[in-house]
């Protein structure tokens, strides 16, 4: 439970806000490469600013300030984009299917050499989706390892071979147990959180029968991304990017350590669930997320279908546009959320005191040498889980067709 004043301080991101100043020190996903292909200029609403993505005379991508007519409907992009020549402009660059923009002072930081940025184009696929809530609650669900056992509970297990391109449908490594069964039968993980040079490493241990432990390693990448396993083949690196204080986009880069990504299939799966041009989900608050009580009785915990993005969307939008944290009660399973808020508050204070060198991931050349992060599911003997988790990641990296060495 925190004060309203503190909740405002860590959630609001417009120009001149303390948390907005922190986020502006980092590259922010601003558009998909798919959107650039539909033509520029492209209207972009980002961090409470109304912008447009353009190609400058030198060929480089830039975000420029967009003039806004008072009669323009906010939810619909105008056919033509009027540029404000006097407004600020920001550098932008295309990487792994996503246009990243830097909206802070001075030179942008280096990109880390994380897997999603190292993998060749054939092995990454990017997509995004609109959530009608503040970015922080969207991020916080991603660093809560317990929620998957409830929110994403499937009452039956489907054939994992049919799960390509979807999360939690694979078999857990070293066993034939589907991930859905692991999550369902062991719902209360022991959670360990370690601070790293990029953010947090979150280890969820599900102690199973027969002296076995399921180990799931996920990561918080400061300030607003996560890196988590999707299947044995792929990881998900996902940013929760503020459009304004009350809406955000998730941007995900799917990275394959094995076969090239079937981009056409993955795009199709997701386009069926979203409306263009704003990537708004077709299941949403206005239609009760297609909630079906019969399905809830027999198939899923939420009764909202098999797409886990919809479950997360319902959970975070259901908290209200900006979660009222003066009323929350954090428990032991919220340890990563508590640690993340501490890091964010520390970064806000450091920036206010002019001590930006202490912020994570802004350390110049050494940021460019950051690799990983390790992110996987493994089942191991309970007395050897640490080593087994490491070995599982190393084996995947050793067999990877591109250089994923760490
Ligand atoms: Fe989730």
Short mmCIF file of C-alpha atoms and ligand atoms in Angstrom, two decimals:
data_model
loop_
_atom_site.label_atom_id
_atom_site.label_comp_id
_atom_site.label_asym_id
_atom_site.label_seq_id
_atom_site.Cartn_x
_atom_site.Cartn_y
_atom_site.Cartn_z
CA UNK A 1 0.00 0.00 0.00
CA UNK A 2 1.48 3.37 -0.98
CA UNK A 3 0.36 7.01 -0.88
CA UNK A 4 -1.50 8.62 -3.77
CA UNK A 5 1.42 11.00 -4.14
CA UNK A 6 3.86 8.12 -4.57
CA UNK A 7 1.52 6.28 -6.93
CA UNK A 8 1.43 9.41 -9.14
CA UNK A 9 5.19 9.68 -8.95
CA UNK A 10 5.85 6.16 -10.24
CA UNK A 11 3.05 5.92 -12.83
CA UNK A 12 2.75 9.27 -14.65
CA UNK A 13 5.08 9.73 -17.60
CA UNK A 14 4.20 12.96 -19.47
CA UNK A 15 6.85 15.63 -20.18
CA UNK A 16 8.31 16.96 -16.93
CA UNK A 17 7.18 14.07 -14.70
CA UNK A 18 9.73 12.19 -12.53
CA UNK A 19 9.01 8.69 -13.95
CA UNK A 20 8.71 10.16 -17.46
CA UNK A 21 12.22 11.56 -17.07
CA UNK A 22 13.55 8.09 -16.20
CA UNK A 23 11.81 6.33 -19.11
CA UNK A 24 13.03 9.03 -21.53
CA UNK A 25 16.63 8.02 -20.78
CA UNK A 26 16.01 4.70 -22.58
CA UNK A 27 15.17 3.65 -26.15
CA UNK A 28 11.38 3.27 -26.41
CA UNK A 29 9.53 1.09 -28.92
CA UNK A 30 7.57 3.56 -31.09
CA UNK A 31 6.21 1.48 -34.01
CA UNK A 32 6.50 -1.87 -35.76
CA UNK A 33 8.51 -2.26 -38.95
CA UNK A 34 5.22 -3.55 -40.40
CA UNK A 35 3.71 -0.09 -39.80
CA UNK A 36 6.61 1.71 -41.49
CA UNK A 37 5.95 -0.42 -44.56
CA UNK A 38 2.39 0.90 -44.73
CA UNK A 39 3.85 4.36 -45.32
CA UNK A 40 5.27 7.44 -43.63
CA UNK A 41 4.55 9.81 -42.00
CA UNK A 42 3.01 7.59 -39.36
CA UNK A 43 1.17 9.14 -36.39
CA UNK A 44 2.73 7.95 -33.11
CA UNK A 45 1.42 8.74 -29.63
CA UNK A 46 4.19 8.04 -27.15
CA UNK A 47 4.90 9.07 -23.55
CA UNK A 48 2.06 11.56 -23.54
CA UNK A 49 3.38 13.32 -26.67
CA UNK A 50 1.65 13.49 -30.06
CA UNK A 51 4.30 12.67 -32.63
CA UNK A 52 4.80 11.41 -36.17
CA UNK A 53 7.42 9.03 -37.50
CA UNK A 54 9.05 10.46 -40.61
CA UNK A 55 12.09 9.80 -42.77
CA UNK A 56 14.38 12.82 -42.58
CA UNK A 57 16.27 14.24 -45.57
CA UNK A 58 19.34 12.18 -44.64
CA UNK A 59 17.26 8.98 -44.79
CA UNK A 60 17.20 8.43 -41.02
CA UNK A 61 13.97 7.80 -39.14
CA UNK A 62 12.88 10.57 -36.74
CA UNK A 63 9.96 11.27 -34.48
CA UNK A 64 8.69 14.82 -34.92
CA UNK A 65 5.97 16.76 -33.15
CA UNK A 66 2.52 16.47 -34.65
CA UNK A 67 0.14 19.42 -34.76
CA UNK A 68 -3.22 18.48 -33.35
CA UNK A 69 -6.48 19.87 -34.60
CA UNK A 70 -9.13 20.18 -31.88
CA UNK A 71 -11.71 18.29 -33.96
CA UNK A 72 -9.50 15.28 -34.59
CA UNK A 73 -10.95 12.08 -33.08
CA UNK A 74 -8.20 10.76 -30.79
CA UNK A 75 -8.77 7.07 -31.50
CA UNK A 76 -8.52 7.39 -35.28
CA UNK A 77 -5.42 8.27 -37.15
CA UNK A 78 -5.80 11.14 -39.59
CA UNK A 79 -5.21 10.54 -43.28
CA UNK A 80 -2.61 13.25 -43.39
CA UNK A 81 -0.22 14.26 -40.65
CA UNK A 82 0.56 17.92 -40.03
CA UNK A 83 4.08 18.42 -38.67
CA UNK A 84 4.92 21.11 -36.11
CA UNK A 85 8.24 22.43 -37.40
CA UNK A 86 9.02 24.15 -34.07
CA UNK A 87 8.42 21.13 -31.82
CA UNK A 88 11.10 18.77 -30.53
CA UNK A 89 12.36 15.93 -32.77
CA UNK A 90 13.77 12.62 -31.60
CA UNK A 91 16.12 10.06 -33.22
CA UNK A 92 14.66 6.68 -34.15
CA UNK A 93 16.13 3.44 -35.44
CA UNK A 94 14.81 0.12 -36.70
CA UNK A 95 15.96 -2.98 -34.83
CA UNK A 96 14.52 -6.55 -34.75
CA UNK A 97 11.27 -5.49 -36.39
CA UNK A 98 10.66 -2.56 -34.03
CA UNK A 99 11.31 1.17 -34.45
CA UNK A 100 12.93 2.44 -31.25
CA UNK A 101 12.99 6.16 -30.42
CA UNK A 102 15.07 8.12 -27.94
CA UNK A 103 13.21 11.02 -26.31
CA UNK A 104 15.74 11.99 -23.64
CA UNK A 105 18.51 14.58 -23.40
CA UNK A 106 21.98 14.09 -24.87
CA UNK A 107 23.09 11.07 -26.86
CA UNK A 108 21.00 7.89 -26.71
CA UNK A 109 22.46 4.92 -24.82
CA UNK A 110 23.96 1.93 -26.63
CA UNK A 111 21.71 -1.05 -27.33
CA UNK A 112 22.59 -4.07 -25.21
CA UNK A 113 23.63 -7.21 -27.14
CA UNK A 114 20.63 -9.13 -25.85
CA UNK A 115 19.48 -12.18 -27.80
CA UNK A 116 16.57 -10.36 -29.45
CA UNK A 117 19.01 -7.81 -30.93
CA UNK A 118 21.71 -10.35 -31.86
CA UNK A 119 19.49 -12.87 -33.64
CA UNK A 120 19.25 -12.52 -37.45
CA UNK A 121 16.05 -11.18 -38.95
CA UNK A 122 14.95 -14.73 -39.85
CA UNK A 123 14.85 -15.64 -36.14
CA UNK A 124 12.89 -12.70 -34.70
CA UNK A 125 9.29 -11.62 -35.08
CA UNK A 126 7.72 -8.49 -33.54
CA UNK A 127 4.12 -7.63 -32.76
CA UNK A 128 2.23 -5.23 -30.47
CA UNK A 129 -1.14 -4.77 -28.80
CA UNK A 130 -3.06 -1.97 -27.12
CA UNK A 131 -4.02 -2.14 -23.43
CA UNK A 132 -6.24 0.51 -21.90
CA UNK A 133 -4.33 1.02 -18.66
CA UNK A 134 -1.19 2.56 -17.22
CA UNK A 135 2.14 0.99 -18.25
CA UNK A 136 3.26 0.12 -14.70
CA UNK A 137 0.45 -2.32 -13.89
CA UNK A 138 0.99 -3.87 -17.35
CA UNK A 139 4.65 -4.44 -16.47
CA UNK A 140 3.92 -5.67 -12.96
CA UNK A 141 1.82 -8.63 -14.12
CA UNK A 142 4.82 -9.73 -16.18
CA UNK A 143 7.08 -9.94 -13.12
CA UNK A 144 4.57 -11.89 -11.02
CA UNK A 145 5.51 -15.57 -11.53
CA UNK A 146 2.51 -16.87 -9.54
CA UNK A 147 -0.22 -15.38 -11.73
CA UNK A 148 0.28 -17.85 -14.60
CA UNK A 149 -0.90 -20.74 -12.41
CA UNK A 150 -4.27 -19.08 -11.93
CA UNK A 151 -4.96 -16.56 -14.68
CA UNK A 152 -3.60 -18.78 -17.47
CA UNK A 153 -4.90 -22.07 -16.02
CA UNK A 154 -6.10 -24.56 -18.60
CA UNK A 155 -8.29 -27.30 -17.19
CA UNK A 156 -7.19 -29.69 -19.96
CA UNK A 157 -3.85 -30.04 -21.72
CA UNK A 158 -3.77 -29.85 -25.49
CA UNK A 159 -1.20 -31.57 -27.68
CA UNK A 160 1.98 -29.49 -27.21
CA UNK A 161 2.92 -30.15 -30.84
CA UNK A 162 -0.04 -27.94 -31.83
CA UNK A 163 1.21 -25.07 -29.70
CA UNK A 164 3.64 -23.40 -32.11
CA UNK A 165 3.70 -19.64 -31.71
CA UNK A 166 1.79 -19.69 -28.42
CA UNK A 167 2.94 -19.36 -24.83
CA UNK A 168 2.84 -22.11 -22.15
CA UNK A 169 1.85 -24.81 -24.69
CA UNK A 170 5.21 -26.57 -24.84
CA UNK A 171 6.32 -29.54 -22.77
CA UNK A 172 8.58 -28.65 -19.86
CA UNK A 173 12.13 -29.64 -20.71
CA UNK A 174 13.34 -33.09 -19.53
CA UNK A 175 9.80 -34.46 -19.03
CA UNK A 176 6.73 -35.09 -21.08
CA UNK A 177 4.64 -32.96 -18.76
CA UNK A 178 2.91 -30.09 -20.60
CA UNK A 179 3.65 -26.65 -19.12
CA UNK A 180 -0.08 -26.18 -18.58
CA UNK A 181 -0.06 -29.18 -16.21
CA UNK A 182 3.01 -27.95 -14.30
CA UNK A 183 1.42 -24.53 -13.77
CA UNK A 184 -1.92 -26.03 -12.74
CA UNK A 185 -0.64 -28.66 -10.32
CA UNK A 186 1.99 -26.51 -8.60
CA UNK A 187 0.38 -23.08 -8.26
CA UNK A 188 2.44 -21.55 -5.44
CA UNK A 189 6.07 -21.10 -6.50
CA UNK A 190 8.91 -20.18 -4.20
CA UNK A 191 10.18 -16.91 -5.74
CA UNK A 192 13.74 -15.63 -5.57
CA UNK A 193 14.77 -12.22 -6.91
CA UNK A 194 18.33 -11.10 -7.67
CA UNK A 195 19.32 -7.60 -8.74
CA UNK A 196 21.44 -7.65 -11.92
CA UNK A 197 23.20 -5.04 -14.04
CA UNK A 198 20.12 -4.87 -16.33
CA UNK A 199 17.33 -5.11 -13.75
CA UNK A 200 16.08 -8.21 -11.94
CA UNK A 201 16.50 -11.96 -12.38
CA UNK A 202 13.38 -13.71 -11.12
CA UNK A 203 13.53 -17.43 -10.31
CA UNK A 204 10.27 -19.29 -9.65
CA UNK A 205 10.70 -22.74 -8.09
CA UNK A 206 7.80 -25.20 -8.21
CA UNK A 207 8.71 -28.11 -5.95
CA UNK A 208 7.20 -31.27 -7.46
CA UNK A 209 6.74 -34.93 -6.52
CA UNK A 210 9.75 -37.24 -6.53
CA UNK A 211 12.35 -34.65 -5.39
CA UNK A 212 12.02 -32.74 -8.66
CA UNK A 213 11.80 -28.96 -9.02
CA UNK A 214 10.45 -26.94 -11.92
CA UNK A 215 12.66 -23.87 -12.40
CA UNK A 216 11.41 -20.90 -14.40
CA UNK A 217 13.86 -18.05 -14.91
CA UNK A 218 12.46 -14.73 -16.12
CA UNK A 219 13.87 -11.20 -16.13
CA UNK A 220 12.92 -7.60 -15.64
CA UNK A 221 14.93 -5.36 -17.97
CA UNK A 222 14.96 -1.79 -16.67
CA UNK A 223 12.90 0.25 -17.04
CA UNK A 224 9.84 -1.38 -18.60
CA UNK A 225 10.68 -4.66 -20.33
CA UNK A 226 10.65 -8.34 -19.42
CA UNK A 227 12.42 -11.33 -20.96
CA UNK A 228 10.66 -14.66 -20.43
CA UNK A 229 10.59 -18.13 -21.99
CA UNK A 230 7.77 -18.86 -24.43
CA UNK A 231 8.70 -22.42 -25.37
CA UNK A 232 11.89 -24.43 -25.55
CA UNK A 233 12.46 -22.86 -28.96
CA UNK A 234 11.59 -19.22 -28.30
CA UNK A 235 11.83 -16.40 -25.77
CA UNK A 236 9.69 -13.31 -25.46
CA UNK A 237 11.20 -9.87 -24.87
CA UNK A 238 8.32 -7.52 -24.13
CA UNK A 239 8.18 -3.79 -23.44
CA UNK A 240 5.19 -2.08 -21.80
CA UNK A 241 5.34 1.31 -23.44
CA UNK A 242 3.25 4.26 -22.29
CA UNK A 243 1.12 5.88 -24.96
CA UNK A 244 -0.05 8.26 -22.24
CA UNK A 245 -0.80 7.83 -18.51
CA UNK A 246 -3.88 5.69 -19.18
CA UNK A 247 -3.00 3.56 -22.21
CA UNK A 248 0.01 1.51 -23.25
CA UNK A 249 1.25 -0.84 -25.94
CA UNK A 250 2.97 -4.15 -25.32
CA UNK A 251 5.69 -4.65 -27.91
CA UNK A 252 7.08 -8.15 -28.12
CA UNK A 253 10.11 -9.50 -29.95
CA UNK A 254 9.85 -13.29 -30.24
CA UNK A 255 13.35 -14.79 -30.59
CA UNK A 256 13.97 -18.31 -31.87
CA UNK A 257 17.04 -20.29 -30.81
CA UNK A 258 16.23 -23.06 -33.26
CA UNK A 259 14.26 -22.91 -36.54
CA UNK A 260 13.64 -19.61 -38.36
CA UNK A 261 10.43 -18.02 -37.04
CA UNK A 262 7.30 -18.74 -39.08
CA UNK A 263 6.46 -15.02 -39.26
CA UNK A 264 3.44 -15.46 -41.53
CA UNK A 265 1.81 -17.89 -39.09
CA UNK A 266 2.64 -15.84 -36.01
CA UNK A 267 1.42 -12.62 -37.62
CA UNK A 268 -1.81 -14.33 -38.75
CA UNK A 269 -2.46 -15.76 -35.27
CA UNK A 270 -2.18 -12.28 -33.79
CA UNK A 271 -3.86 -10.26 -36.54
CA UNK A 272 -6.95 -12.43 -36.02
CA UNK A 273 -7.14 -11.03 -32.47
CA UNK A 274 -6.42 -7.35 -33.27
CA UNK A 275 -7.84 -4.45 -35.25
CA UNK A 276 -5.61 -2.22 -37.33
CA UNK A 277 -4.32 0.45 -37.52
CA UNK A 278 -4.13 0.81 -33.73
CA UNK A 279 -3.62 -2.90 -32.84
CA UNK A 280 -6.58 -2.80 -30.44
CA UNK A 281 -7.63 -6.28 -29.25
CA UNK A 282 -10.97 -7.51 -30.61
CA UNK A 283 -11.76 -8.94 -27.19
CA UNK A 284 -11.95 -6.00 -24.82
CA UNK A 285 -13.80 -4.30 -21.98
CA UNK A 286 -16.66 -3.24 -24.27
CA UNK A 287 -17.58 -6.86 -25.10
CA UNK A 288 -16.63 -8.41 -21.71
CA UNK A 289 -13.57 -9.99 -23.32
CA UNK A 290 -15.96 -12.61 -24.83
CA UNK A 291 -16.39 -14.10 -21.35
CA UNK A 292 -18.15 -17.48 -21.53
CA UNK A 293 -19.26 -19.18 -18.26
CA UNK A 294 -19.51 -22.61 -19.94
CA UNK A 295 -15.91 -22.38 -21.04
CA UNK A 296 -14.95 -21.28 -17.54
CA UNK A 297 -16.58 -24.41 -16.09
CA UNK A 298 -14.74 -26.81 -18.35
CA UNK A 299 -11.75 -25.31 -20.14
CA UNK A 300 -10.11 -22.18 -18.73
CA UNK A 301 -9.85 -20.31 -15.43
CA UNK A 302 -11.02 -17.02 -16.95
CA UNK A 303 -13.60 -18.23 -19.50
CA UNK A 304 -11.97 -15.84 -21.96
CA UNK A 305 -10.48 -18.19 -24.51
CA UNK A 306 -7.06 -19.73 -25.02
CA UNK A 307 -5.12 -16.55 -25.89
CA UNK A 308 -3.23 -15.73 -22.70
CA UNK A 309 -2.78 -12.10 -23.81
CA UNK A 310 -6.51 -11.62 -23.28
CA UNK A 311 -6.27 -12.96 -19.70
CA UNK A 312 -3.49 -10.51 -18.89
CA UNK A 313 -5.34 -7.68 -20.60
CA UNK A 314 -8.50 -8.36 -18.55
CA UNK A 315 -6.49 -8.52 -15.32
CA UNK A 316 -4.63 -5.26 -15.84
CA UNK A 317 -7.48 -3.27 -17.40
CA UNK A 318 -9.78 -4.50 -14.61
CA UNK A 319 -7.64 -2.60 -12.08
CA UNK A 320 -8.78 0.70 -13.61
CA UNK A 321 -6.92 3.06 -15.89
CA UNK A 322 -4.30 3.72 -13.20
CA UNK A 323 -4.27 1.09 -10.45
CA UNK A 324 -5.18 2.57 -7.05
CA UNK A 325 -2.16 1.39 -5.08
CA UNK A 326 -3.39 3.14 -1.91
CA UNK A 327 -5.73 0.15 -1.59
CA UNK A 328 -3.47 -2.77 -2.53
CA UNK A 329 -2.10 -5.48 -0.21
CA UNK A 330 1.14 -6.93 -1.51
CA UNK A 331 2.06 -10.44 -0.38
CA UNK A 332 5.08 -12.72 -0.53
CA UNK A 333 4.42 -13.62 -4.16
CA UNK A 334 4.78 -9.92 -5.05
CA UNK A 335 8.46 -9.82 -4.13
CA UNK A 336 9.63 -8.96 -7.68
CA UNK A 337 7.09 -6.14 -7.92
CA UNK A 338 8.29 -4.72 -4.61
CA UNK A 339 11.93 -4.92 -5.71
CA UNK A 340 11.16 -3.32 -9.09
CA UNK A 341 9.34 -0.37 -7.50
CA UNK A 342 12.33 0.13 -5.23
CA UNK A 343 14.62 0.28 -8.31
CA UNK A 344 12.30 2.71 -10.08
CA UNK A 345 12.07 5.00 -7.05
CA UNK A 346 15.85 4.89 -6.68
CA UNK A 347 16.28 5.84 -10.36
CA UNK A 348 13.78 8.70 -10.06
CA UNK A 349 15.60 10.11 -7.05
CA UNK A 350 19.01 9.65 -8.68
CA UNK A 351 17.92 11.61 -11.76
CA UNK A 352 16.47 14.38 -9.60
CA UNK A 353 19.81 14.62 -7.83
CA UNK A 354 21.72 14.70 -11.14
CA UNK A 355 23.24 11.27 -10.46
CA UNK A 356 22.22 9.54 -13.69
CA UNK A 357 25.33 7.34 -13.78
CA UNK A 358 23.73 5.03 -11.22
CA UNK A 359 20.77 4.19 -13.47
CA UNK A 360 20.81 0.60 -14.84
CA UNK A 361 21.78 0.03 -18.50
CA UNK A 362 23.19 3.53 -19.10
CA UNK A 363 26.86 2.67 -18.59
CA UNK A 364 28.17 3.43 -22.09
CA UNK A 365 30.25 0.76 -23.88
CA UNK A 366 29.68 -1.91 -21.26
CA UNK A 367 25.94 -1.84 -22.07
CA UNK A 368 26.79 -2.92 -25.62
CA UNK A 369 28.55 -5.98 -24.21
CA UNK A 370 25.57 -7.14 -22.12
CA UNK A 371 24.35 -10.53 -23.40
CA UNK A 372 21.50 -12.91 -22.57
CA UNK A 373 19.59 -12.67 -20.36
CA UNK A 374 19.15 -16.33 -19.45
CA UNK A 375 15.51 -17.22 -19.57
CA UNK A 376 14.09 -20.75 -19.54
CA UNK A 377 11.99 -23.50 -18.01
CA UNK A 378 13.67 -26.63 -16.69
CA UNK A 379 12.79 -29.56 -14.47
CA UNK A 380 15.66 -30.77 -12.32
CA UNK A 381 16.56 -32.83 -9.28
CA UNK A 382 15.64 -30.59 -6.38
CA UNK A 383 19.19 -30.58 -4.99
CA UNK A 384 20.65 -29.55 -8.36
CA UNK A 385 18.15 -27.09 -9.84
CA UNK A 386 20.56 -24.16 -10.12
CA UNK A 387 23.06 -26.07 -12.23
CA UNK A 388 20.37 -27.81 -14.30
CA UNK A 389 18.73 -24.49 -15.20
CA UNK A 390 22.08 -23.09 -16.32
CA UNK A 391 22.91 -26.26 -18.31
CA UNK A 392 19.53 -26.16 -20.07
CA UNK A 393 20.20 -22.62 -21.28
CA UNK A 394 23.77 -23.43 -22.30
CA UNK A 395 22.62 -26.49 -24.29
CA UNK A 396 20.07 -24.40 -26.18
CA UNK A 397 22.67 -21.74 -26.92
CA UNK A 398 25.27 -24.29 -28.04
CA UNK A 399 22.82 -25.75 -30.60
CA UNK A 400 21.59 -22.34 -31.79
CA UNK A 401 22.25 -21.63 -35.51
CA UNK A 402 23.22 -18.00 -34.76
CA UNK A 403 25.80 -16.91 -32.18
CA UNK A 404 23.92 -16.98 -28.87
CA UNK A 405 26.99 -17.62 -26.74
CA UNK A 406 27.19 -15.87 -23.37
FE1 LIG B 1 0.35 -13.48 -17.99
#
